[in-house]
Structure formats: structure tokens, C-alpha cells
XYZ file of C-alpha atoms in Angstrom:
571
model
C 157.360 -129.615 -52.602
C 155.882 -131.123 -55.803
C 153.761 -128.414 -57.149
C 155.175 -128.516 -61.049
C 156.009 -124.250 -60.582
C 157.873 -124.675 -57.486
C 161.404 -123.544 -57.691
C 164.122 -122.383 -54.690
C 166.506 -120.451 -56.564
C 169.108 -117.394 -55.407
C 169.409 -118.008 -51.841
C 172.826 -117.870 -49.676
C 173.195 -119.808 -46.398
C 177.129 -117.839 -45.939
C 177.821 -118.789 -42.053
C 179.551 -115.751 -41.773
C 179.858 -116.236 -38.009
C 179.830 -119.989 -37.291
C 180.037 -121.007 -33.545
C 180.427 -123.950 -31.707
C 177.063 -123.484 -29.958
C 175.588 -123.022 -33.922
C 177.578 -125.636 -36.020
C 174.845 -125.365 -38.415
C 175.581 -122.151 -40.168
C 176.497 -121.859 -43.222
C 174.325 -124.961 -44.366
C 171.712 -125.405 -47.402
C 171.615 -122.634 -49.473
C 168.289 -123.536 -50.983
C 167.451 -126.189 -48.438
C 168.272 -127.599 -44.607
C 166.845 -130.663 -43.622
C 167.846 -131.137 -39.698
C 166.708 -134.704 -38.145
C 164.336 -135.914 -37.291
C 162.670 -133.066 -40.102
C 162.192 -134.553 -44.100
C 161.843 -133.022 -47.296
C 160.250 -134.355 -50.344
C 160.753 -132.440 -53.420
C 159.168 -133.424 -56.767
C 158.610 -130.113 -58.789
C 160.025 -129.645 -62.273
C 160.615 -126.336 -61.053
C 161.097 -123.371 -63.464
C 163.006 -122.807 -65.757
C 166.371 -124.764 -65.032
C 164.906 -126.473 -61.954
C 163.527 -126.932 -58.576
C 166.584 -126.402 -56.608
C 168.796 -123.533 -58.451
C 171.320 -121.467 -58.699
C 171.727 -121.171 -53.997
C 175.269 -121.162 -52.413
C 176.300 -121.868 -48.993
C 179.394 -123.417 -47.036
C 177.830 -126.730 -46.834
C 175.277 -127.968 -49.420
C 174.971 -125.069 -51.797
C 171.702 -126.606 -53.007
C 170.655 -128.993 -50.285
C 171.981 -129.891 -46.954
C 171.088 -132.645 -44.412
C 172.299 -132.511 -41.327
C 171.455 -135.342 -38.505
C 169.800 -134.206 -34.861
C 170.430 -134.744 -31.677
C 168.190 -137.487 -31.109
C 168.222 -141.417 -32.640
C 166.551 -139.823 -35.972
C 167.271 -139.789 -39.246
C 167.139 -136.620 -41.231
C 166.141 -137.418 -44.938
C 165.243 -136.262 -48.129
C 163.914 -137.699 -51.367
C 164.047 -136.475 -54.717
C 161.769 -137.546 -57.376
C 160.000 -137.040 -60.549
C 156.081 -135.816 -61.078
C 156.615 -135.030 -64.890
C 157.959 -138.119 -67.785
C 159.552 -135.004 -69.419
C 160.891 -132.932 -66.999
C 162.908 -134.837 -64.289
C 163.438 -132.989 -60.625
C 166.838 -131.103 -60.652
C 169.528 -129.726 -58.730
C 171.089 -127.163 -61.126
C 174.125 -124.578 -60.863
C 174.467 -124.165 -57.403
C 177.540 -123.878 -55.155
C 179.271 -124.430 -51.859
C 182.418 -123.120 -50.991
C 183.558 -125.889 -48.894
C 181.823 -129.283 -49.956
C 178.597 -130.599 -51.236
C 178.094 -128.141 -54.239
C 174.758 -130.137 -55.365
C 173.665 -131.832 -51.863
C 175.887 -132.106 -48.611
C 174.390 -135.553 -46.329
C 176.341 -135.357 -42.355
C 175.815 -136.991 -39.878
C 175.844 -136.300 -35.638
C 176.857 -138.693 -32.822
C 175.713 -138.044 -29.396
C 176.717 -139.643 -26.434
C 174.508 -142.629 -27.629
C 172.149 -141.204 -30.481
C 173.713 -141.682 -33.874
C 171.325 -139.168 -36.723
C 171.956 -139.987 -40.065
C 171.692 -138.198 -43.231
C 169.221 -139.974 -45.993
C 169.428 -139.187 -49.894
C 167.129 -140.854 -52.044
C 166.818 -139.787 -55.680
C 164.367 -141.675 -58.327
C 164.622 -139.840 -61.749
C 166.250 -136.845 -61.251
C 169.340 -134.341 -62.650
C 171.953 -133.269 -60.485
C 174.559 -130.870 -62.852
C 176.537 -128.012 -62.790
C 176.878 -127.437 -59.313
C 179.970 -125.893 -57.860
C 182.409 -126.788 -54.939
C 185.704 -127.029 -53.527
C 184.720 -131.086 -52.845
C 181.867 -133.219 -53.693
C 180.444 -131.011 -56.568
C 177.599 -132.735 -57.029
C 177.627 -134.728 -53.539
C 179.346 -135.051 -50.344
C 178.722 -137.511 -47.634
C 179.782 -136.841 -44.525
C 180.748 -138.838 -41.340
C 180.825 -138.533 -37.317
C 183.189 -140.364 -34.780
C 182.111 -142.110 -31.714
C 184.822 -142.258 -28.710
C 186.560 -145.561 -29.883
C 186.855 -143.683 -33.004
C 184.519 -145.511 -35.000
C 182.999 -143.826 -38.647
C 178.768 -143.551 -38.995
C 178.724 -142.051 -42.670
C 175.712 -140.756 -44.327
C 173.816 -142.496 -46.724
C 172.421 -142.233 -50.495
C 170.657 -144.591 -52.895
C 169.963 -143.252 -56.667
C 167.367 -145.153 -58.356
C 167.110 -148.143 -55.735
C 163.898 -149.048 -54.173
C 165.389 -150.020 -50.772
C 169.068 -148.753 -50.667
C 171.170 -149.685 -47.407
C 170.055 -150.416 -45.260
C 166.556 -150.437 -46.277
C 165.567 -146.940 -46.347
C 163.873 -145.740 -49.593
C 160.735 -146.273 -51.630
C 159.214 -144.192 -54.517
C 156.967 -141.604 -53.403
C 152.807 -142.207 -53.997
C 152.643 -139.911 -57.495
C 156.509 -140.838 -58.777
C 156.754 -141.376 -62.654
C 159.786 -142.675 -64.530
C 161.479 -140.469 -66.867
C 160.649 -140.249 -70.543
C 162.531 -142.048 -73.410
C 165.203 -139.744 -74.550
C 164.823 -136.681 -72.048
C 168.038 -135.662 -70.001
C 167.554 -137.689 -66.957
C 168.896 -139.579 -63.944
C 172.326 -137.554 -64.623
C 175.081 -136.582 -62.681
C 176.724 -134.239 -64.909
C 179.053 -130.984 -65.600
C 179.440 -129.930 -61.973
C 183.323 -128.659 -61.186
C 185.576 -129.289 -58.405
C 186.467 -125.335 -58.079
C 186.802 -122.827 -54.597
C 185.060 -119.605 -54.040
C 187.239 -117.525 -56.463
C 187.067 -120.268 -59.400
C 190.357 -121.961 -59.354
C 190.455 -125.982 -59.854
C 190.806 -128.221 -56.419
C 191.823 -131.585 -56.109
C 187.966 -132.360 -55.294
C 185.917 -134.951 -56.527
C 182.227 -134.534 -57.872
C 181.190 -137.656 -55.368
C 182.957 -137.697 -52.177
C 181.920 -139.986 -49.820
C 183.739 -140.058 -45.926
C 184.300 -142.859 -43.657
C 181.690 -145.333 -42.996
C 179.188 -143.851 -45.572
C 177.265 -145.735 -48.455
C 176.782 -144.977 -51.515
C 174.390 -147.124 -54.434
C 173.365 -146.341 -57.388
C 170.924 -147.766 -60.470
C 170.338 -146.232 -63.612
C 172.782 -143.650 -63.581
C 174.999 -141.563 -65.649
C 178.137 -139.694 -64.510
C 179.432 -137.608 -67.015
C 181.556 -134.587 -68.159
C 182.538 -133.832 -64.564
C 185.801 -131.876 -64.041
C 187.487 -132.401 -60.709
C 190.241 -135.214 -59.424
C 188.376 -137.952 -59.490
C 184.955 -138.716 -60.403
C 184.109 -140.430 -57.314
C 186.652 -140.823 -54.007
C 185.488 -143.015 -51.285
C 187.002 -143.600 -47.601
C 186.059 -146.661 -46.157
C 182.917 -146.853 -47.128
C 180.447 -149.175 -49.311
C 180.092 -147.960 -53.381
C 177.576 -150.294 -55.512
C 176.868 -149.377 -59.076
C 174.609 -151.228 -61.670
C 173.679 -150.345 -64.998
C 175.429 -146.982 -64.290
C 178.037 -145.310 -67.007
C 180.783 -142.840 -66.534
C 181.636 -141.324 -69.591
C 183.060 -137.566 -70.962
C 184.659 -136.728 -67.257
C 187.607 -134.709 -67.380
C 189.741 -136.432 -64.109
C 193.616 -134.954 -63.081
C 193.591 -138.055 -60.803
C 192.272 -141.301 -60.926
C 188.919 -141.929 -62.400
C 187.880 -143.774 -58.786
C 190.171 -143.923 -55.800
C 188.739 -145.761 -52.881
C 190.665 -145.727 -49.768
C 190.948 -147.409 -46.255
C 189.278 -150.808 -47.245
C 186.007 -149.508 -48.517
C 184.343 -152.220 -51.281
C 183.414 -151.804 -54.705
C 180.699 -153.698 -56.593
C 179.971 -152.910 -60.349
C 177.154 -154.418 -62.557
C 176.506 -154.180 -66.108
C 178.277 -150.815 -66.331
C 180.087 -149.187 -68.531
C 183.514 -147.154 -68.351
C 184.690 -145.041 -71.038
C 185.464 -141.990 -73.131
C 186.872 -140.249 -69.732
C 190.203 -137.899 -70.075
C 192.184 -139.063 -67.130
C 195.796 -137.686 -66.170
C 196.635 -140.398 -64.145
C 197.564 -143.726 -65.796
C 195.108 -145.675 -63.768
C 191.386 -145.756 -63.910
C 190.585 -147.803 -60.547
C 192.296 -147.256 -57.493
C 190.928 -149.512 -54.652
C 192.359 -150.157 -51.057
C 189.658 -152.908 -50.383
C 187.094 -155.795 -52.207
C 186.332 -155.176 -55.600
C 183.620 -157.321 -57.520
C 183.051 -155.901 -61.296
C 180.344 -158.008 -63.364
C 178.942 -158.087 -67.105
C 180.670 -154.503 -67.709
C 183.077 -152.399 -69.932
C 185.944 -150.529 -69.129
C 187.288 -149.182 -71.971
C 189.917 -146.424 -71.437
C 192.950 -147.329 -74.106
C 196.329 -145.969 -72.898
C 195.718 -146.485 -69.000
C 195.478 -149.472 -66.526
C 192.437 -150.477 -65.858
C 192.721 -151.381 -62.012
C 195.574 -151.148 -58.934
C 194.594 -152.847 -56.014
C 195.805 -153.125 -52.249
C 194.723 -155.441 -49.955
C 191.025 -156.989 -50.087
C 189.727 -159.227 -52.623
C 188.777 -159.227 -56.528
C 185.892 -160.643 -57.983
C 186.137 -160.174 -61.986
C 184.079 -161.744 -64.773
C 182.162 -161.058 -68.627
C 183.936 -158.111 -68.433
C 185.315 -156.264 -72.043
C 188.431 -153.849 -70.423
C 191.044 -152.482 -73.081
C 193.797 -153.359 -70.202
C 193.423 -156.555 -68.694
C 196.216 -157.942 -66.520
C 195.577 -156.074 -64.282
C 192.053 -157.341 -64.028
C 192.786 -161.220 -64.607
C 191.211 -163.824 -66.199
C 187.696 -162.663 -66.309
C 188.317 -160.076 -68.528
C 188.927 -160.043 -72.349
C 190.187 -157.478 -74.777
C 187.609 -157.545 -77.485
C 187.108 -153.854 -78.468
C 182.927 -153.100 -77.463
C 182.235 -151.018 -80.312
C 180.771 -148.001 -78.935
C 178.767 -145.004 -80.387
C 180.586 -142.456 -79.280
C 182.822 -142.521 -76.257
C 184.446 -139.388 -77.297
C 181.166 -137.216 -77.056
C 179.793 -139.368 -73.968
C 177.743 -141.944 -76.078
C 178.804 -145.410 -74.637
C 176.028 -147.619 -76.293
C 177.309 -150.028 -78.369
C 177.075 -150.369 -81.662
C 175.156 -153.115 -84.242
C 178.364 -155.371 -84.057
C 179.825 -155.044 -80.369
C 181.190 -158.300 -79.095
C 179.293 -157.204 -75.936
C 175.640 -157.479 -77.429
C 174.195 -160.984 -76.263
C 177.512 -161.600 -74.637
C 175.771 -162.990 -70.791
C 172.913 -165.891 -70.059
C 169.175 -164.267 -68.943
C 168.963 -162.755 -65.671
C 165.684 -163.643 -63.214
C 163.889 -160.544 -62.613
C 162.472 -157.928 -65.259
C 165.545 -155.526 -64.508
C 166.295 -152.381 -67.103
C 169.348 -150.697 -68.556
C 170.803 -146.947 -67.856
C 167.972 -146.237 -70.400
C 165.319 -147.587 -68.622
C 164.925 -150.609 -71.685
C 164.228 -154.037 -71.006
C 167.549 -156.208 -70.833
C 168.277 -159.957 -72.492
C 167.205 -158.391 -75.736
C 168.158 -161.232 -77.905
C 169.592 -159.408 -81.264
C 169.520 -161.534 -84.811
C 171.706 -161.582 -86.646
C 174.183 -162.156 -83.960
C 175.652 -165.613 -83.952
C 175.774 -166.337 -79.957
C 175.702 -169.366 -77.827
C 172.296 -170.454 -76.820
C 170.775 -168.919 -73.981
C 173.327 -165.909 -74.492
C 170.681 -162.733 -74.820
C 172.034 -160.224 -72.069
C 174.517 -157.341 -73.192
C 177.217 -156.747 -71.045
C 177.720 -152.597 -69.629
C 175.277 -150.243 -68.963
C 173.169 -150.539 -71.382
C 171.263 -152.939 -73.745
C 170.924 -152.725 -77.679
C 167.297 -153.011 -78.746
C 167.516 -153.518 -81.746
C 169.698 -154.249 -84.751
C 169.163 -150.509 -86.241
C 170.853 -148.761 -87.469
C 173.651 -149.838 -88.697
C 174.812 -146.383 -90.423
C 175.284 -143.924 -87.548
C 174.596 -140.580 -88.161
C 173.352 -141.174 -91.719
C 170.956 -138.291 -91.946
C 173.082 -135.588 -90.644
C 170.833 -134.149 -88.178
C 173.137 -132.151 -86.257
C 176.737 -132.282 -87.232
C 178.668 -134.722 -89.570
C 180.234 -136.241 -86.801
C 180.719 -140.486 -86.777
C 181.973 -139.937 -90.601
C 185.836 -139.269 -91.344
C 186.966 -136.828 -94.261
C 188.520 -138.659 -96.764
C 189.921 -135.606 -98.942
C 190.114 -132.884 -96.833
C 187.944 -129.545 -96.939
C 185.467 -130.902 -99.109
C 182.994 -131.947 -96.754
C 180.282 -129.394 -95.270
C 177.223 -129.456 -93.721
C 174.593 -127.841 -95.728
C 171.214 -126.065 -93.468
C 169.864 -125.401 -96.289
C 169.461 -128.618 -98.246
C 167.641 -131.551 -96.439
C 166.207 -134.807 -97.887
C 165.701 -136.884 -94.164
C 165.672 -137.043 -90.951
C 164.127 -133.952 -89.523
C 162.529 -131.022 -91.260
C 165.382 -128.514 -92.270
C 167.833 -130.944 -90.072
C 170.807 -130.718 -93.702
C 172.701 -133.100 -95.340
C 176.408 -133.201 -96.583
C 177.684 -130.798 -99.154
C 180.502 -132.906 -100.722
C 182.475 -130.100 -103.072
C 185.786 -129.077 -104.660
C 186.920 -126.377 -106.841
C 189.026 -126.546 -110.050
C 188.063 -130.290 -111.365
C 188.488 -132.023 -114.467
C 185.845 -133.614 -116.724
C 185.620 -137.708 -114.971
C 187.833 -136.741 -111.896
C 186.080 -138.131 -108.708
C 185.774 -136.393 -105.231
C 185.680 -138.428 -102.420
C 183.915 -137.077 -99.176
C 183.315 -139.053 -96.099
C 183.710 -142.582 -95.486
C 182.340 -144.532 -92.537
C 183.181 -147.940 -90.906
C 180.468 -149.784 -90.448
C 181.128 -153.603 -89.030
C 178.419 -156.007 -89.648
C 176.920 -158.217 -86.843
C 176.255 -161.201 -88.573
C 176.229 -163.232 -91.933
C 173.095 -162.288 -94.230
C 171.651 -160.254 -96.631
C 172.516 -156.349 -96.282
C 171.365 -153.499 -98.817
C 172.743 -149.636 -99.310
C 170.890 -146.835 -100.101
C 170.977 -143.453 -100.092
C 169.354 -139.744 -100.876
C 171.645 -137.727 -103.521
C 171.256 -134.149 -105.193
C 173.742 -133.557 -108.504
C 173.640 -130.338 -110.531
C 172.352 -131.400 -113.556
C 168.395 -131.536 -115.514
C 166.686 -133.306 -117.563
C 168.836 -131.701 -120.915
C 171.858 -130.730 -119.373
C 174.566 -132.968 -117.614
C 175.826 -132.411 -114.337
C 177.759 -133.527 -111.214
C 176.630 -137.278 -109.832
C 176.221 -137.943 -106.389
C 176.788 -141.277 -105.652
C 177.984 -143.945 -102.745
C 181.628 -146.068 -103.356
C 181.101 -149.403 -100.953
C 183.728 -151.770 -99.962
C 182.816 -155.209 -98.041
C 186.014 -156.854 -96.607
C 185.474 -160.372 -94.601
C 187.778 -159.680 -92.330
C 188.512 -155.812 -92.458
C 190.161 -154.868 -88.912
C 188.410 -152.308 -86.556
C 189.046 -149.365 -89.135
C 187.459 -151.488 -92.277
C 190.574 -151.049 -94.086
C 192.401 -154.115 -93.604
C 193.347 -156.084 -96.736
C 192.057 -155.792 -100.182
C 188.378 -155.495 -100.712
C 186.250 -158.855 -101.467
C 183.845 -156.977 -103.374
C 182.973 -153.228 -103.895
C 181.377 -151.044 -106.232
C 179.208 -147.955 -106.421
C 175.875 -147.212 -106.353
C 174.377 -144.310 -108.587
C 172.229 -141.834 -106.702
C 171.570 -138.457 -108.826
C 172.993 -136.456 -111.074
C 169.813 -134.238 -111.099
C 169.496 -130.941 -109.001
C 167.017 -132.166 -106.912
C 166.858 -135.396 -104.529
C 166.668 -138.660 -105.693
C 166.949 -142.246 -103.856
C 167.133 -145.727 -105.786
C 163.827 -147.352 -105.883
C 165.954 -150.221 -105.673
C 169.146 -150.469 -103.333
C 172.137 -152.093 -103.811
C 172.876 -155.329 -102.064
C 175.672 -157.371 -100.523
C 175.157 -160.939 -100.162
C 177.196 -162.187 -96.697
C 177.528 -166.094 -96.206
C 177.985 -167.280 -92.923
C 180.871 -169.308 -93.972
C 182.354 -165.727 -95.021
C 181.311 -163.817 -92.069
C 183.820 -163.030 -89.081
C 184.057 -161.176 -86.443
C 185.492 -158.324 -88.543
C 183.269 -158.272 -91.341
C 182.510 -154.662 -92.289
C 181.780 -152.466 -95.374
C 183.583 -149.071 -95.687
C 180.778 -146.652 -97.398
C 182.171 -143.294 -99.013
C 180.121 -140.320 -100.490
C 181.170 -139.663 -104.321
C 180.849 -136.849 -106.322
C 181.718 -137.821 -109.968
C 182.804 -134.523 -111.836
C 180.268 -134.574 -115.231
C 179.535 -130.522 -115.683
C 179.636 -129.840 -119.431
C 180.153 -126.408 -117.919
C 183.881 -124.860 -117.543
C 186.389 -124.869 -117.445
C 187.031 -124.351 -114.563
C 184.860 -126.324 -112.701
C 183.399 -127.439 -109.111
C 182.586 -130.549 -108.385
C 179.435 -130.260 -106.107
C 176.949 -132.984 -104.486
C 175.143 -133.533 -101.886
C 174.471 -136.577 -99.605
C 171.632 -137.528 -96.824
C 169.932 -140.310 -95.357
C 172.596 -143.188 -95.931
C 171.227 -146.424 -94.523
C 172.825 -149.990 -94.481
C 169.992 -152.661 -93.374
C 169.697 -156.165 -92.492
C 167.402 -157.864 -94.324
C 165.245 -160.226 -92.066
C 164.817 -163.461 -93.398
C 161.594 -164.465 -91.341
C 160.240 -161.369 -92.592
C 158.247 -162.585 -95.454
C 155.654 -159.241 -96.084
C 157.255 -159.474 -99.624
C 156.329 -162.691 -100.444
C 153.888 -163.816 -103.389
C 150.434 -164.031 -102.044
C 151.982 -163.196 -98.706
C 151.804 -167.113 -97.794
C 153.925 -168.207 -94.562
């Protein structure tokens, strides 16, 4: 199925009278695959998908169930459209597999597997009691031995060997909502939480994953794993709400993470790893203040260039150094200009990719790192040293910048200067002023990666004209060499303010201000603390309102191989 209209959507597979002559009832609500049969599905479907919106017992979306012969039954899911990734949306199971349910069948001596592959897709708000958005099943031989199903995301041979992209399979576009695992519920038929987990995977199974992200699940755990093989790289779990343990792996299964990243998750329990069995964790983050990063029973541990914000528990190949990210809070785990974790690995053979799909061992100036250090540790890799201001034009919210007085900050539709057309700014205002007083808005942190040459500048909108004085809009900066992780630490080294407008319309300085950083000054906590203004200079009143407005705030590094600027532009 890879027509780009195709869409199953609406269907029930109930098994209201399941036998044991018919154990298949009650499976794939939009889909049954049963071995040795495949499906290949590659439509962008319509509307919210290919697969939609289908319930059953078993696999609300998609079930795969093995045969009765030594077959495989398989299915692969992959992209025909950059911009519009396959997708598995809002359906549900009442038992397990709300997404896609994989089982598997033992005969006397056939053993039929159940394949996943998935190459650029979205599997999300599915519904079921366990495994919302996946459940992998297992059989028993008679010495009691576990053949689990299998399921490779993003790998081009999986375990043991079984997938390759389809002939017509695209990657996904930069910034579109793909290769996503996200918002599906651990919930039963009448809507009530369960102790599920949105990946489940039983005895014997395997699960592997590339180019991934797990997020703002709701369920136990995020994953749960019985005896069975997990491998993640360049994956991230981030925004999942968890009553358990983020992972719990049980009966000696084995964990290996890669340059992944752990964080912004709201978990009860006060561990994030729970693993009977090997664990090997390499070049990632696991940053979840407040819990412990890892308990461990029996098997072995493998840890190193990993950034954890508990790490005892982890030993010596893990350090404390906060990473700096976006946005864990809203699910945005990429680090910032001045993580510890940019350039914090040697080069890695191969031409391997991030969670983004961007090229890794993106060496970053001006980052002082060892030589030969160009790799960023997690899931994914910085390309580039911009920007440094986050969220300086406003586009959607005023979120990444802290009140300083509060109730005086708005976002204002109806006033733009950057960014995108009609995207706002920041209304800085407050009532019953005096003549001088100064308002202070937002302020943001902003850490600086490296010595050098940094300048500030800024749109602003007053209330004044050209005869009559008014409000000023302008920025208040403080650099500190060694400021903490809020900026605040210590007194100031320098600081001052730059003028934007005091005109009612938008103005920026033709010339911004700048902040000279030796290297002999710069450390590790070097940061400048930038704070919207509004100077009170009405001649009108009283009373009076102190009103400005703020947009496009931007703090760059100044290259100094860059020399456009030069006289007669000589090298």
C-alpha cells in the first residue's frame, strides 16, 4: 500500500467469540499480517494517516501474527513523501499492542516470527491496556524456551538481519514531525490508566532502534522488556509522563545505548533505569535531576562519555556537568550553544547521523576542546554555533525568557518586527509610573561557548515621535566570567544598556553593542544575563504607563576568520 491517498481508518477486529480452533480473532483492526503473508505500507494516507483511528483485541492498528509453517510474517513501514512520513495514528486495542501487536507461533518444530520494520515513520496516540504504541509478543517451546518477535526502527539490517529500505523509500524532511513514538496512553477499554507500558517487549524478543524519538507517552514505563535484547542509538526520550520507572528490564535481558539522550521525563518512581541484566550506555545524557539514574541486578555495566545528573550509581564513566539543553521541559533535548556535551567525543568511522538526520562530528568554534574532539555526546548534534538567544523573536510564545517583574510581560499578535510575518513580539508594560522609573521585563541566561568577540542587538518600539517624548525600549546586559548556571552568580564584570527606540515604530541599532571576551577571562560559566527595559519618559500624565515593546533579540559570535568586512576584502 503506497498509493499517497491510501488510508485504513474505522475498522474493528472485536473477537467477540474467540476459540481455540480460531486464536486469531480479535486481531488487526486495520491490518493482519499472518505468516508466511507481508505487508508493505508507504502511503501518507489522509488526513491523520495511513493506518487510523481501527480497534481490536490485539493490534488495534496492525497485527502480525506468525503461521504454522517455518515463515516469517512481516511488515514494513516506510516513507514515499519528505513531508509527510507513514503513520499509525489514534488507534486502540483493548488488550495490548494499541499501535502494532508482533506474536509469534511455535509448532512442534516450525518457529513463525513476527517482523516490524519502520524507516521514517509516526507511531502516536494509539490506545491500549499494554504496549500502546507496540507490543512484542513471545511463544514457548516444550523445554520452555522464549522465541520473541522482532522490530528494527530506522536500521538497515536489524537482528538478525532482516530489513532493508524499500525500492522508492525517502528520508523525512528537515523539521517535519517524524520518526516519533509519541502521545499514545497505557489506558483499558473504558479509559482508566493501567500499569502498561507504550513499548512492551516479552521474552526472547528484540527490539533496535535508530533515529528515534519517544516522547510524551503516559503509561508505567516508557519501555518494559523481559528477557529480551533493547539497542538504542541516537534515540531521545523526552516529555513522558511514567508512574513507574522510565525503563525496567527484567529476567537478564541487555541494554545498549548510543549517543542518546534522557531527559525532561516526569517519573514517580525515584529511578530512571531498572535493569536485571548487561547494560552498556555510550556518548549519551541522562539528565533527570531528583532521581537515580540506574539500579542494577546481576549482569554487567559498560559506562563511558556519558553527562547523567546522578552518577554513582553509574560509576566512573559518567560526569555531572549540566548539558545545557533547549528545553527538556517542553521535550526539546538539543543542547544549547555552550553544553559541555558539544565536541565532547573523538570522530567516529562511518558517515552516521543524529535523531535529526544531521551529519555528526560537527566541529563547533568557538568551543575550546581537545584536538580531535568534534562528536557531541546524546542524541543529537549541534550544527552550528546559532543562536545563541533562544526564542529571541517570539514566534510562538515567550517561553525560554523568565519575568523579572511580574505581570508586565505579554505577548503582543499584533505588533511584529521579525521572525515570521504577524509571528508578535513582547509587550513589556506597567501602569501608574513615574517620570525616569524603569520597568524591567524578561531576562534570559544565555552562557557563552567560548572566549571572543560577541555583539547585542535588538528590534524596539517606544511611544514617542519625532516632537514629542515617549517611553524607551531598550536592552540592560550583564557579562559575568564566571556567572553559575542561572547567570547570576557574583557581581557583574561589565554591563550596561543598549538604546533601542523611543519612537512608536520599530527601530534596531545600525550598530550593536559589543562585549569583548578574552580567553584568559573565559570559563566554563561565562554568560551574559540580557533583560528587556522600558525606561518611563512620557511627558504625558500623570498617571502614566510605561509601555514598550521588544523582538528579534540576538547575541552573535563574531567569527574571526570571517574577514567579508575587511578593507579591500584582502585575505
Amino acid at each position: 500500500m503506497n498509493a499517497p491517498d491510501s488510508t485504513i481508518a474505522s475498522n474493528e477486529a472485536l473477537g467477540l467469540n474467540p476459540t481455540n480452533s480460531q486464536p486469531q480473532y480479535g486481531y488487526g483492526g486495520g491490518v493482519q499480517v499472518i505468516a508466511p503473508a507481508s505487508a508493505t505500507i508507504g502511503s501518507s494516507g489522509i488526513g491523520n494517516g495511513a493506518i487510523v483511528g481501527n480497534s481490536a483485541r490485539y493490534g488495534g492498528g496492525i497485527a502480525v501474527n506468525g503461521g504454522d509453517q517455518d515463515v516469517d510474517g512481516k511488515v514494513t513501514l516506510y516513507s514515499t513523501n519528505p513531508t509527510l512520513p507513514v503513520r499509525i495514528h489514534g488507534n486502540r486495542a483493548s488488550n495490548t499492542g494499541g499501535g502494532i501487536y508482533l506474536g509469534t507461533n511455535l509448532g512442534v518444530i516450525d518457529i513463525s516470527r513476527a517482523l516490524l520494520c519502520a524507516y521514517d515513520m509516526r507511531i502516536d496516540a494509539n490506545v491500549a491496556a499494554e504496549g500502546s504504541a507496540l507490543y512484542l509478543d513471545s511463544d514457548y517451546d516444550p523445554i520452555n524456551q522464549a522465541y520473541g518477535a522482532l522490530a528494527a526502527i530506522n536500521r538497515n539490517t536489524g537482528f538478525p538481519g532482516f530489513c532493508s529500505p524499500p525500492a522508492g523509500s525517502v528520508r523525512c524532511a528537515a523539521g517535519s514531525d517524524c520518526n516519533t513514538m509519541h502521545g499514545n496512553r497505557s489506558e483499558n477499554s473504558v479509559g482508566s490508566a493501567t500499569p502498561g507500558a507504550a513499548i512492551l517487549v516479552q521474552n526472547g524478543g528484540y527490539f533496535e532502534a535508530t533515529r528515534l524519538s519517544v516522547r510524551d507517552n503516559i503509561g508505567a514505563h516508557a519501555l518494559r522488556a523481559f528477557q529480551s535484547n533493547i539497542a538504542l542509538d541516537a534515540t531521545a526520550f523526552a516529555g513522558n509522563t511514567s508512574s513507574g520507572t522510565l525503563f525496567r528490564l527484567e529476567d537478564e535481558s541487555a541494554l545498549e545505548i548510543v549517543d542518546s539522550t534522557f531527559a525532561g521525563n516526569a517519573i514517580a518512581a525515584s529511578q530512571v533505569l531498572s535493569v536485571n541484566g548487561d547494560i552498556d550506555m555510550l556518548r549519551s545524557i541522562l539528565w533527570q535531576p531528583g532521581t537515580t539514574s540506574l539500579t542494577q541486578s546481576g549482569g554487567g555495566k559498560s559506562i563511558a562519555m556519558v553527562i547523567a545528573s546522578e552518577t554513582a550509581s553509574l560509576g566512573a564513566g559518567a560526569s555531572s556537568l549540566s548539558p545545557r539543553l533547549i528545553d527538556p521541559e517542553r521535550g526539546d533535548v538539543r543542547l544549547r550553544a555552550a553544553s559541555p556535551a558539544i565536541d565532547f567525543a573523538p570522530a567516529i568511522t562511518g558517515n552516521d547521523v543524529d535523531a535529526d538526520s544531521l551529519p555528526r562530528d560537527r566541529r563547533l568554534q568557538p568551543v575550546p576542546r581537545d584536538d580531535g574532539f568534534v562528536r557531541d555526546i546524546g542524541a543529537y548534534e549541534r550544527q552550528m554555533i546559532g543562536p545563541l538567544v533562544l526564542n529571541g523573536d517570539f514566534n510562538a510564545d515567550l517561553n525560554l525568557w523568565t519575568p523579572v517583574t511580574a505581570g508586565t510581560s505579554t505577548r503582543d499578535t499584533a505588533q511584529n518586527a521579525s521572525g515570521a510575518p504577524g509571528s508578535g513580539s513582547t509587550r513589556v508594560s506597567l501602569a501608574n509610573t513615574f517620570f525616569g522609573q524603569s520597568v524591567s521585563g524578561l531576562v534570559q541566561c544565555v552562557h557563552l561557548p567560548g572566549p571572543g568577540t560577541y555583539t547585542l542587538n535588538g528590534w524596539g518600539r517606544g511611544t514617542g515621535n519625532m516632537t514629542v517624548a515617549g517611553d524607551i525600549a531598550q536592552l540592560y546586559w550583564e557579562y559575568r566570567d564566571n556567572g553559575g548556571e542561572a547567570c547570576t552568580q557574583g557581581d557583574p564584570n561589565t554591563s550596561g544598556y543598549l538604546f533601542l527606540s523611543n519612537q512608536a515604530s520599530w527601530r534596531r541599532p545600525a550598530n550593536p553593542l559589543v562585549i569583548e571576551v578574552s580567553a584568559a577571562q573565559w570559563t566554563t560559566t561565562s554568560s551574559v544575563a540580557v533583560t528587556m527595559i522600558v525606561f518611563e519618559n512620557s511627558v504625558s500624565g500623570p498617571p502614566r504607563t510605561a509601555t514598550g515593546w521588544f523582538d528579534g533579540i540576538t547575541l552573535e559570535w563574531l567569527d574571526p576568520n570571517d574577514r567579508i568586512f575587511d578593507d579591500g576584502f584582502e585575505p
